[in-house]
Tab-separated table of C-alpha atoms in Angstrom:
chain	number	residue	atom	x	y	z
J	611	MET	CA	80.129	-28.461	25.159
J	612	ALA	CA	80.942	-25.093	26.644
J	613	ASP	CA	84.560	-23.988	26.644
J	614	ASP	CA	85.933	-24.987	30.038
J	615	THR	CA	89.568	-24.066	29.438
J	616	ALA	CA	89.429	-20.388	30.470
J	617	PRO	CA	89.053	-21.013	34.241
J	618	LEU	CA	91.804	-23.639	34.116
J	619	PHE	CA	94.122	-21.359	32.166
J	620	ALA	CA	93.526	-18.577	34.706
J	621	VAL	CA	94.779	-20.903	37.446
J	622	ILE	CA	97.727	-22.190	35.416
J	623	ASP	CA	98.762	-18.633	34.575
J	624	LYS	CA	99.309	-17.929	38.281
J	625	VAL	CA	101.713	-20.865	38.658
J	626	ALA	CA	103.345	-21.780	35.342
J	627	PRO	CA	102.412	-19.182	32.729
J	628	VAL	CA	104.236	-20.857	29.850
J	629	LEU	CA	101.987	-23.901	30.225
J	630	VAL	CA	99.100	-21.806	28.897
J	631	PRO	CA	100.529	-21.325	25.376
J	632	TYR	CA	102.037	-24.828	25.444
J	633	THR	CA	98.582	-26.255	26.176
J	634	GLN	CA	96.678	-23.994	23.806
J	635	ASP	CA	99.124	-23.901	20.910
J	636	ARG	CA	100.674	-27.355	21.029
J	637	ILE	CA	97.896	-29.596	22.379
J	638	ILE	CA	94.565	-27.944	21.576
J	639	ASP	CA	95.482	-26.194	18.309
J	640	GLU	CA	98.163	-28.549	16.936
J	641	LEU	CA	98.056	-32.084	18.348
J	642	TRP	CA	94.290	-32.483	18.128
J	643	HIS	CA	94.222	-31.170	14.549
J	644	ARG	CA	97.089	-33.132	13.026
J	645	PRO	CA	96.294	-35.318	10.021
J	646	GLY	CA	96.755	-39.052	10.297
J	647	LEU	CA	94.312	-39.759	13.109
J	648	ALA	CA	90.647	-38.786	13.196
J	649	PRO	CA	89.290	-36.686	16.104
J	650	ARG	CA	87.174	-39.635	17.252
J	651	ASP	CA	90.277	-41.821	17.408
J	652	ARG	CA	92.166	-39.097	19.253
J	653	ALA	CA	89.371	-39.092	21.833
J	654	ILE	CA	89.687	-42.875	22.280
J	655	VAL	CA	93.442	-42.521	22.633
J	656	THR	CA	93.246	-39.672	25.131
J	657	VAL	CA	90.578	-41.241	27.337
J	658	SER	CA	92.575	-44.487	27.344
J	659	ALA	CA	95.754	-42.689	28.378
J	660	LEU	CA	94.022	-40.633	31.073
J	661	VAL	CA	92.225	-43.588	32.650
J	662	SER	CA	95.451	-45.593	32.574
J	663	ARG	CA	97.113	-42.829	34.608
J	664	ASN	CA	94.091	-42.185	36.880
J	665	ALA	CA	94.140	-38.571	35.699
J	666	THR	CA	90.852	-37.681	37.366
J	667	VAL	CA	91.222	-33.908	37.054
J	668	ALA	CA	91.029	-34.247	33.266
J	669	TYR	CA	87.987	-36.531	33.114
J	670	PRO	CA	85.190	-33.918	32.884
J	671	HIS	CA	86.731	-32.117	29.906
J	672	TYR	CA	87.886	-35.137	27.943
J	673	LEU	CA	84.901	-37.424	28.536
J	674	ASN	CA	82.702	-34.618	27.214
J	675	LYS	CA	85.132	-34.130	24.335
J	676	ALA	CA	84.921	-37.833	23.512
J	677	LEU	CA	81.160	-37.577	23.066
J	678	ASP	CA	81.531	-34.359	21.070
J	679	SER	CA	84.143	-36.033	18.855
J	680	GLY	CA	81.837	-38.804	17.688
J	681	LEU	CA	81.897	-41.560	20.281
J	682	THR	CA	78.383	-42.720	21.102
J	683	PRO	CA	77.333	-43.220	24.721
J	684	ALA	CA	77.332	-46.972	24.118
J	685	GLU	CA	80.846	-46.881	22.660
J	686	LEU	CA	82.172	-44.762	25.516
J	687	SER	CA	80.550	-47.144	28.005
J	688	GLU	CA	82.232	-50.109	26.318
J	689	LEU	CA	85.553	-48.261	26.214
J	690	ILE	CA	85.389	-47.661	29.968
J	691	THR	CA	84.524	-51.324	30.546
J	692	HIS	CA	87.418	-52.451	28.353
J	693	LEU	CA	89.851	-50.179	30.183
J	694	ALA	CA	88.849	-51.719	33.515
J	695	PHE	CA	90.777	-54.821	32.458
J	696	TYR	CA	93.876	-52.983	31.243
J	697	ALA	CA	94.054	-50.084	33.704
J	698	GLY	CA	92.315	-51.643	36.704
J	699	TRP	CA	88.930	-51.323	38.367
J	700	PRO	CA	89.854	-48.505	40.806
J	701	PHE	CA	91.041	-46.166	38.024
J	702	VAL	CA	87.921	-46.865	35.961
J	703	PHE	CA	85.552	-46.268	38.858
J	704	GLY	CA	86.906	-42.728	39.052
J	705	ALA	CA	85.894	-42.190	35.436
J	706	VAL	CA	82.522	-43.854	35.972
J	707	GLY	CA	81.560	-41.338	38.628
J	708	VAL	CA	82.328	-38.405	36.335
J	709	LEU	CA	80.678	-40.003	33.305
J	710	ALA	CA	77.489	-40.680	35.266
J	711	GLY	CA	77.124	-36.945	35.800
J	712	ILE	CA	77.846	-36.186	32.147
J	713	TYR	CA	75.262	-38.720	30.971
J	714	ALA	CA	72.697	-37.198	33.347
J	715	GLU	CA	73.417	-33.686	32.060
J	716	ARG	CA	73.023	-34.849	28.458
J	717	GLY	CA	69.888	-36.908	29.106
J	718	ILE	CA	71.604	-40.177	28.203
J	719	GLY	CA	69.675	-43.071	29.707
J	720	ALA	CA	70.005	-46.821	30.017
J	721	ASP	CA	68.361	-47.319	26.622
J	722	GLN	CA	71.482	-45.819	24.984
J	723	LEU	CA	73.930	-48.081	26.822
J	724	PRO	CA	75.123	-51.569	25.856
J	725	ALA	CA	73.252	-54.672	26.930
J	726	ILE	CA	74.765	-56.688	29.752
J	727	ASN	CA	74.463	-59.931	27.794
J	728	PRO	CA	74.561	-59.124	24.061
J	729	ASP	CA	75.129	-61.608	21.288
J	730	LEU	CA	78.903	-61.939	21.155
J	731	LEU	CA	81.019	-61.617	18.035
J	732	ALA	CA	82.391	-64.747	16.417
J	733	MET	CA	85.756	-65.840	17.793
J	734	ASP	CA	87.572	-65.572	14.464
J	735	ALA	CA	86.309	-62.033	13.899
J	736	ALA	CA	87.148	-60.760	17.381
J	737	LEU	CA	90.322	-62.741	18.023
J	738	PRO	CA	92.226	-63.488	14.810
J	739	ASP	CA	95.326	-64.315	16.871
J	740	GLU	CA	93.589	-66.572	19.370
J	741	ASP	CA	95.734	-69.660	18.761
J	742	ALA	CA	98.966	-67.786	19.510
J	743	ARG	CA	97.404	-66.115	22.534
J	744	GLN	CA	96.283	-69.410	24.041
J	745	VAL	CA	99.744	-70.896	23.595
J	746	PHE	CA	101.302	-67.935	25.402
J	747	ILE	CA	98.808	-68.016	28.291
J	748	ALA	CA	99.144	-71.773	28.694
J	749	ASP	CA	102.926	-71.502	28.787
J	750	ALA	CA	103.528	-68.279	30.719
J	751	VAL	CA	100.493	-67.881	32.967
J	752	ALA	CA	98.850	-71.236	33.685
J	753	PRO	CA	101.833	-72.798	35.515
J	754	VAL	CA	101.910	-69.858	37.935
J	755	SER	CA	98.257	-68.838	38.265
J	756	PRO	CA	95.493	-71.129	36.987
J	757	SER	CA	93.056	-68.541	38.340
J	758	LEU	CA	94.546	-65.825	36.128
J	759	GLN	CA	94.436	-68.167	33.151
J	760	HIS	CA	90.748	-68.823	33.862
J	761	PHE	CA	89.786	-65.146	34.033
J	762	THR	CA	91.999	-64.249	31.078
J	763	ASP	CA	90.564	-66.927	28.816
J	764	ASP	CA	86.932	-67.066	29.893
J	765	LEU	CA	86.231	-63.464	30.795
J	766	LEU	CA	88.684	-61.100	29.112
J	767	TYR	CA	89.130	-62.804	25.739
J	768	HIS	CA	86.112	-65.015	25.303
J	769	GLU	CA	83.677	-62.377	26.537
J	770	VAL	CA	84.935	-58.774	26.825
J	771	TRP	CA	86.867	-58.770	23.542
J	772	ARG	CA	83.821	-60.254	21.794
J	773	ARG	CA	81.294	-57.674	22.984
J	774	PRO	CA	79.816	-55.928	19.920
J	775	ASP	CA	79.312	-52.300	21.016
J	776	LEU	CA	82.906	-51.196	20.422
J	777	ALA	CA	84.627	-52.066	17.151
J	778	GLN	CA	87.614	-54.395	17.358
J	779	ARG	CA	89.846	-51.732	15.837
J	780	ASP	CA	88.815	-49.327	18.611
J	781	ARG	CA	89.512	-51.937	21.287
J	782	CYS	CA	92.952	-52.528	19.811
J	783	LEU	CA	93.718	-48.813	19.682
J	784	ALA	CA	92.600	-48.357	23.282
J	785	THR	CA	94.617	-51.341	24.473
J	786	VAL	CA	97.935	-50.407	22.881
J	787	VAL	CA	97.582	-46.874	24.232
J	788	ALA	CA	96.713	-48.123	27.712
J	789	LEU	CA	99.814	-50.323	27.717
J	790	ALA	CA	102.009	-47.497	26.417
J	791	ALA	CA	100.611	-45.034	28.970
J	792	GLN	CA	101.418	-47.448	31.804
J	793	GLY	CA	104.946	-48.095	30.578
J	794	GLN	CA	104.153	-51.701	29.654
J	795	ALA	CA	106.044	-51.617	26.380
J	796	GLY	CA	106.954	-55.280	26.700
J	797	PHE	CA	103.386	-56.295	25.902
J	798	LEU	CA	103.060	-54.008	22.882
J	799	PRO	CA	104.260	-56.416	20.142
J	800	PHE	CA	101.430	-58.905	20.729
J	801	TYR	CA	98.751	-56.222	20.855
J	802	LEU	CA	100.237	-54.249	17.991
J	803	ASN	CA	100.008	-57.380	15.881
J	804	ARG	CA	96.321	-57.652	16.715
J	805	ALA	CA	95.897	-53.929	16.027
J	806	VAL	CA	97.452	-54.372	12.576
J	807	LEU	CA	95.125	-57.297	11.877
J	808	GLN	CA	92.161	-55.119	12.861
J	809	GLY	CA	93.179	-52.154	10.703
J	810	VAL	CA	95.214	-49.779	12.878
J	811	THR	CA	97.874	-48.322	10.603
J	812	ARG	CA	101.447	-47.498	11.514
J	813	GLN	CA	100.734	-43.801	10.975
J	814	GLU	CA	97.722	-43.939	13.300
J	815	PHE	CA	99.712	-45.614	16.042
J	816	GLY	CA	102.460	-43.053	15.582
J	817	GLU	CA	99.973	-40.238	16.079
J	818	ALA	CA	98.577	-42.039	19.122
J	819	LEU	CA	102.047	-42.077	20.678
J	820	ALA	CA	102.205	-38.288	20.441
J	821	HIS	CA	99.079	-38.210	22.631
J	822	VAL	CA	100.693	-40.651	25.041
J	823	ALA	CA	103.647	-38.265	25.353
J	824	PHE	CA	101.478	-35.308	26.343
J	825	TYR	CA	98.977	-37.191	28.500
J	826	ALA	CA	101.131	-39.915	30.069
J	827	GLY	CA	104.692	-38.625	29.810
J	828	TRP	CA	107.475	-38.587	27.251
J	829	GLY	CA	109.350	-41.522	28.769
J	830	ASN	CA	106.409	-43.868	28.334
J	831	ALA	CA	105.896	-42.697	24.756
J	832	ILE	CA	109.558	-43.178	23.833
J	833	ALA	CA	109.644	-46.662	25.379
J	834	ALA	CA	106.551	-47.602	23.386
J	835	ALA	CA	108.040	-46.153	20.202
J	836	SER	CA	111.153	-48.277	20.663
J	837	ALA	CA	109.105	-51.444	21.109
J	838	ALA	CA	106.949	-50.557	18.110
J	839	LYS	CA	109.994	-49.919	15.932
J	840	ALA	CA	111.258	-53.456	16.578
J	841	PHE	CA	107.800	-54.872	15.904
J	842	TYR	CA	107.340	-53.063	12.587
J	843	GLU	CA	110.833	-54.009	11.446
J	844	GLY	CA	109.905	-57.630	12.058
J	845	LEU	CA	106.954	-57.288	9.692
J	846	SER	CA	109.118	-56.217	6.737
């Protein structure tokens, strides 16, 4: 991918010059190169945060960067589909339009994208916490919205979470970041528990929160850190 930061920096320099070294030195040269989280994971985290904030101006650069960082077209397609459920359809459609152009430029066709109806993963592999989840949905959601219970159980968990073209660990990482980026720290404990079960380490989540700070705001990152602290203390 060609360097597309120079034109942007030229514009930024006319308005807020200090943002140029902050962006170059702290985000590009430092954040993205810190140990503790692989570049591919940082791409998942960043795309998840951007889509969750509908940050359309950043899509061309970071969707290209995701592919250059090791995400396959099929994985990026599945990531976008997954985020539709946690960030909302309208935000995702903005990313879809940009990604369609990127796929065309790179010669990525339908044969490299996930099947609509693949063989789904086994329930116990995809949803190790399914019993607890069903209890929560039956208690907190069903009495208010049977329709939401239906779509949550049948579509989101029994289908989307079981699709095979994005690893469960990646889905967990994307989900906790999406929640953090939207300020939904109250839901983090449940999803962090699933993330732990699927192999996301405390250090990796900590690095992910640094991305949330830069791409979705410090307040959202701090709120998520507070919720995560209580969760991790409960594990010990």
